Amino acid sequence: MNLLDLLMLVVDNLSRRKGRVGLTAVGVIIGTTAIVLLVSLGSGLQQNAANQFAGIGDLTRITVNPIYGEYDPDTGQSTIRQPLTDQTVLDIAALPHVAGVVPQDYLYGWGVLKVGRLEGGGSYIGLGTDDASLLGMRAQAGSLTLAPGTVILGSAVAANLWDPRPRPGSQPPVIPPAADLVDQNVTIAFIKYSNDGTEVRKNVRARIGGVLTEIRDEPDWAIYMPLAQIDALNLWYTGQRVDREKTGYQAIIVKVEDVREVIDVADLIKAMGYNAYTLQSIVQGVTGFYTLLQVIFGGVGAVALLVAAIGIANTMAMSILERTREIGLMKAVGATNRQVLTVFLGESAGIGFLGGMGGVMAGWGLGQVVNVLVMAYLAGQSVTSGAPPPTVAVATPVWLPPFSLVFATLVGLVSGLYPALRAATLSPIVALKYE
């Protein structure tokens, strides 16, 4: 008996008991639908979380900070175990998969940015490079060249300028677009207080070289300046010159070539004795959680398939009792035990295949319906809360439908193993005498 004959015989036997086969297959459909729908839901949640994290920062960026030790009451500062020196910059740049390394320092004071009648502010950061694009930044207007006397504004700084002297009853000021801010001359009034409480100002003139694209991270509220200028301002604030070999840089920004290498590069930096923070480590933890969630969801569907497997075994066992004389006749005309076993295993696997096919289609269809409904609901919630809208709610992985179909077929095959063995080992004489 070749494969085609076996398939035709299995189809003919199943078609003679459509009602029973259909009811048995319903259990497989429910279990397979649960697997496809729940695992797709977990996959959608995982993708949405990864996309949300990708939208709030650069996943290929690592922020390196020194590890601080005990607090020194004499200086009012914590000791630095290992400073971020120029040699540290060279050592990190030599690591594999590192695309760029830029040291940066923060201003120890604060200042007011004056653009015409408007004012603004943010975090003043000095970069040890004349090209901010090394950090993976993008400009929505202007360029990322950080020449002496030039500043680069974060998107939030440019969008939140205010009028310090509004007239009573006047309308809020019109914020100029980013393109209009580029090349404008500005004045930054840096402010500190002397020991007797007198306010001291230092006005610095600069030109806006560019405005950054929003990434929902630290650069949005930053005003970038050349590192040498920040060092000079910190000297004015503190009266102490920066010693890079003793105190080092406050932070080093590392740009990695590929997001898949970020965790490995961060581990190498930590092994050098520094703190290394990256959003990718958070994304990896969230991804691991959702992977576990998919396994749990898949287990729930597998339990439903286990119940369906009992139904298949029961159906096949009843079929053997009803077809005992037929089995005896098959053996009487020359069918071997192996051929009888193959026929009944084919029937049980066929029930699993039919149920799996129906479950895959039902699970995918329900997933699309749930996706539309959930996306519509969450989109409304994001408008109310101001949060970014979700990208996907239910996502069916490419491997899931074929896996579910094969798994359902195997469940049917295993469920029919014991009844098929009973049918194959029946004595033809006893089977022909069975009433």
PDB file of C-alpha atoms in Angstrom, residues 53-185:
ATOM      1  CA  PHE A  53      11.934  51.817  23.924  1.00  0.00           C
ATOM      2  CA  ALA A  54      13.476  52.405  20.502  1.00  0.00           C
ATOM      3  CA  GLY A  55      11.384  55.570  20.245  1.00  0.00           C
ATOM      4  CA  ILE A  56      12.653  57.074  23.496  1.00  0.00           C
ATOM      5  CA  GLY A  57      16.357  56.749  22.933  1.00  0.00           C
ATOM      6  CA  ASP A  58      19.259  55.422  20.913  1.00  0.00           C
ATOM      7  CA  LEU A  59      19.672  51.695  21.508  1.00  0.00           C
ATOM      8  CA  THR A  60      23.239  51.744  20.115  1.00  0.00           C
ATOM      9  CA  ARG A  61      24.387  54.335  22.656  1.00  0.00           C
ATOM     10  CA  ILE A  62      26.238  53.527  25.893  1.00  0.00           C
ATOM     11  CA  THR A  63      26.787  56.073  28.654  1.00  0.00           C
ATOM     12  CA  VAL A  64      29.929  55.348  30.652  1.00  0.00           C
ATOM     13  CA  ASN A  65      30.358  56.821  34.137  1.00  0.00           C
ATOM     14  CA  PRO A  66      33.043  56.318  36.780  1.00  0.00           C
ATOM     15  CA  ILE A  67      32.346  54.234  39.852  1.00  0.00           C
ATOM     16  CA  TYR A  68      32.252  56.409  42.959  1.00  0.00           C
ATOM     17  CA  GLY A  69      33.540  55.303  46.336  1.00  0.00           C
ATOM     18  CA  GLU A  70      33.066  56.655  49.847  1.00  0.00           C
ATOM     19  CA  TYR A  71      31.905  60.197  50.572  1.00  0.00           C
ATOM     20  CA  ASP A  72      34.670  62.593  51.659  1.00  0.00           C
ATOM     21  CA  PRO A  73      33.299  65.151  54.196  1.00  0.00           C
ATOM     22  CA  ASP A  74      36.337  67.429  53.720  1.00  0.00           C
ATOM     23  CA  THR A  75      35.770  67.983  50.002  1.00  0.00           C
ATOM     24  CA  GLY A  76      32.010  67.340  50.028  1.00  0.00           C
ATOM     25  CA  GLN A  77      32.431  64.861  47.180  1.00  0.00           C
ATOM     26  CA  SER A  78      32.659  61.119  46.719  1.00  0.00           C
ATOM     27  CA  THR A  79      35.985  59.650  45.732  1.00  0.00           C
ATOM     28  CA  ILE A  80      36.373  58.257  42.230  1.00  0.00           C
ATOM     29  CA  ARG A  81      37.768  54.758  42.150  1.00  0.00           C
ATOM     30  CA  GLN A  82      38.910  54.957  38.525  1.00  0.00           C
ATOM     31  CA  PRO A  83      38.528  58.252  36.610  1.00  0.00           C
ATOM     32  CA  LEU A  84      37.541  58.496  32.965  1.00  0.00           C
ATOM     33  CA  THR A  85      40.804  59.777  31.523  1.00  0.00           C
ATOM     34  CA  ASP A  86      42.012  60.369  27.961  1.00  0.00           C
ATOM     35  CA  GLN A  87      43.575  56.917  28.106  1.00  0.00           C
ATOM     36  CA  THR A  88      40.142  55.490  28.944  1.00  0.00           C
ATOM     37  CA  VAL A  89      38.788  57.092  25.769  1.00  0.00           C
ATOM     38  CA  LEU A  90      41.525  55.402  23.744  1.00  0.00           C
ATOM     39  CA  ASP A  91      40.994  52.033  25.452  1.00  0.00           C
ATOM     40  CA  ILE A  92      37.233  52.059  24.809  1.00  0.00           C
ATOM     41  CA  ALA A  93      37.735  53.194  21.204  1.00  0.00           C
ATOM     42  CA  ALA A  94      39.953  50.123  20.675  1.00  0.00           C
ATOM     43  CA  LEU A  95      37.172  47.721  21.689  1.00  0.00           C
ATOM     44  CA  PRO A  96      35.529  45.710  18.884  1.00  0.00           C
ATOM     45  CA  HIS A  97      32.304  47.048  17.300  1.00  0.00           C
ATOM     46  CA  VAL A  98      32.806  50.569  18.724  1.00  0.00           C
ATOM     47  CA  ALA A  99      31.967  53.215  16.116  1.00  0.00           C
ATOM     48  CA  GLY A 100      32.743  56.333  18.141  1.00  0.00           C
ATOM     49  CA  VAL A 101      33.766  57.543  21.608  1.00  0.00           C
ATOM     50  CA  VAL A 102      33.074  61.087  22.794  1.00  0.00           C
ATOM     51  CA  PRO A 103      33.925  62.418  26.285  1.00  0.00           C
ATOM     52  CA  GLN A 104      31.530  64.944  27.783  1.00  0.00           C
ATOM     53  CA  ASP A 105      31.253  67.148  30.862  1.00  0.00           C
ATOM     54  CA  TYR A 106      28.316  68.987  32.389  1.00  0.00           C
ATOM     55  CA  LEU A 107      28.222  72.613  33.460  1.00  0.00           C
ATOM     56  CA  TYR A 108      28.448  73.050  37.238  1.00  0.00           C
ATOM     57  CA  GLY A 109      26.112  76.041  37.119  1.00  0.00           C
ATOM     58  CA  TRP A 110      23.217  77.284  35.050  1.00  0.00           C
ATOM     59  CA  GLY A 111      22.546  79.900  32.436  1.00  0.00           C
ATOM     60  CA  VAL A 112      19.766  81.613  30.507  1.00  0.00           C
ATOM     61  CA  LEU A 113      19.742  81.355  26.722  1.00  0.00           C
ATOM     62  CA  LYS A 114      18.509  84.576  25.076  1.00  0.00           C
ATOM     63  CA  VAL A 115      17.204  84.430  21.498  1.00  0.00           C
ATOM     64  CA  GLY A 116      15.946  87.875  20.601  1.00  0.00           C
ATOM     65  CA  ARG A 117      13.094  88.658  23.010  1.00  0.00           C
ATOM     66  CA  LEU A 118      12.749  84.999  23.984  1.00  0.00           C
ATOM     67  CA  GLU A 119      14.639  83.031  26.590  1.00  0.00           C
ATOM     68  CA  GLY A 120      15.250  79.374  27.191  1.00  0.00           C
ATOM     69  CA  GLY A 121      17.340  76.934  29.125  1.00  0.00           C
ATOM     70  CA  GLY A 122      18.465  73.383  29.488  1.00  0.00           C
ATOM     71  CA  SER A 123      21.360  71.201  30.519  1.00  0.00           C
ATOM     72  CA  TYR A 124      24.667  72.640  29.263  1.00  0.00           C
ATOM     73  CA  ILE A 125      26.918  69.833  28.063  1.00  0.00           C
ATOM     74  CA  GLY A 126      30.412  70.051  26.625  1.00  0.00           C
ATOM     75  CA  LEU A 127      31.396  67.537  23.938  1.00  0.00           C
ATOM     76  CA  GLY A 128      34.963  66.495  23.208  1.00  0.00           C
ATOM     77  CA  THR A 129      34.342  66.425  19.460  1.00  0.00           C
ATOM     78  CA  ASP A 130      33.560  68.882  16.711  1.00  0.00           C
ATOM     79  CA  ASP A 131      31.057  66.494  15.092  1.00  0.00           C
ATOM     80  CA  ALA A 132      28.022  65.565  17.210  1.00  0.00           C
ATOM     81  CA  SER A 133      26.919  63.031  14.593  1.00  0.00           C
ATOM     82  CA  LEU A 134      29.444  60.619  16.146  1.00  0.00           C
ATOM     83  CA  LEU A 135      26.876  60.177  18.936  1.00  0.00           C
ATOM     84  CA  GLY A 136      24.220  59.082  16.445  1.00  0.00           C
ATOM     85  CA  MET A 137      22.412  62.422  16.688  1.00  0.00           C
ATOM     86  CA  ARG A 138      20.443  63.831  13.773  1.00  0.00           C
ATOM     87  CA  ALA A 139      19.691  67.448  12.977  1.00  0.00           C
ATOM     88  CA  GLN A 140      16.193  68.571  12.065  1.00  0.00           C
ATOM     89  CA  ALA A 141      17.735  71.879  10.994  1.00  0.00           C
ATOM     90  CA  GLY A 142      21.266  73.141  10.547  1.00  0.00           C
ATOM     91  CA  SER A 143      24.351  70.984  11.014  1.00  0.00           C
ATOM     92  CA  LEU A 144      25.981  68.975  13.790  1.00  0.00           C
ATOM     93  CA  THR A 145      29.367  70.666  13.500  1.00  0.00           C
ATOM     94  CA  LEU A 146      30.325  72.001  16.921  1.00  0.00           C
ATOM     95  CA  ALA A 147      32.842  74.739  16.170  1.00  0.00           C
ATOM     96  CA  PRO A 148      34.120  77.220  18.779  1.00  0.00           C
ATOM     97  CA  GLY A 149      31.453  79.818  19.526  1.00  0.00           C
ATOM     98  CA  THR A 150      28.699  77.483  18.312  1.00  0.00           C
ATOM     99  CA  VAL A 151      25.914  75.754  20.245  1.00  0.00           C
ATOM    100  CA  ILE A 152      23.561  72.944  19.239  1.00  0.00           C
ATOM    101  CA  LEU A 153      20.101  72.989  20.762  1.00  0.00           C
ATOM    102  CA  GLY A 154      18.025  69.998  21.752  1.00  0.00           C
ATOM    103  CA  SER A 155      14.551  69.769  20.234  1.00  0.00           C
ATOM    104  CA  ALA A 156      12.774  70.503  23.541  1.00  0.00           C
ATOM    105  CA  VAL A 157      14.981  73.523  24.245  1.00  0.00           C
ATOM    106  CA  ALA A 158      14.130  75.031  20.865  1.00  0.00           C
ATOM    107  CA  ALA A 159      10.415  74.279  21.221  1.00  0.00           C
ATOM    108  CA  ASN A 160      10.031  75.702  24.737  1.00  0.00           C
ATOM    109  CA  LEU A 161      11.391  79.221  24.480  1.00  0.00           C
ATOM    110  CA  TRP A 162       9.410  81.768  26.497  1.00  0.00           C
ATOM    111  CA  ASP A 163       8.884  85.495  26.750  1.00  0.00           C
ATOM    112  CA  PRO A 164      10.312  86.719  30.114  1.00  0.00           C
ATOM    113  CA  ARG A 165       8.393  90.009  29.926  1.00  0.00           C
ATOM    114  CA  PRO A 166       4.914  89.248  28.612  1.00  0.00           C
ATOM    115  CA  ARG A 167       2.482  92.132  28.308  1.00  0.00           C
ATOM    116  CA  PRO A 168      -0.815  91.880  30.187  1.00  0.00           C
ATOM    117  CA  GLY A 169      -3.451  90.254  27.972  1.00  0.00           C
ATOM    118  CA  SER A 170      -0.952  89.444  25.230  1.00  0.00           C
ATOM    119  CA  GLN A 171      -0.935  86.141  23.374  1.00  0.00           C
ATOM    120  CA  PRO A 172       1.737  83.532  24.081  1.00  0.00           C
ATOM    121  CA  PRO A 173       4.895  84.133  22.038  1.00  0.00           C
ATOM    122  CA  VAL A 174       5.235  82.508  18.649  1.00  0.00           C
ATOM    123  CA  ILE A 175       8.096  80.025  18.830  1.00  0.00           C
ATOM    124  CA  PRO A 176      10.160  80.279  15.657  1.00  0.00           C
ATOM    125  CA  PRO A 177      10.621  77.000  13.754  1.00  0.00           C
ATOM    126  CA  ALA A 178      13.922  75.184  14.060  1.00  0.00           C
ATOM    127  CA  ALA A 179      15.059  76.296  10.597  1.00  0.00           C
ATOM    128  CA  ASP A 180      14.657  79.964  11.595  1.00  0.00           C
ATOM    129  CA  LEU A 181      16.772  79.489  14.724  1.00  0.00           C
ATOM    130  CA  VAL A 182      19.786  78.201  12.808  1.00  0.00           C
ATOM    131  CA  ASP A 183      22.591  80.783  12.413  1.00  0.00           C
ATOM    132  CA  GLN A 184      20.949  83.189  14.871  1.00  0.00           C
ATOM    133  CA  ASN A 185      23.294  84.921  17.300  1.00  0.00           C
TER     134      ASN A 185
END
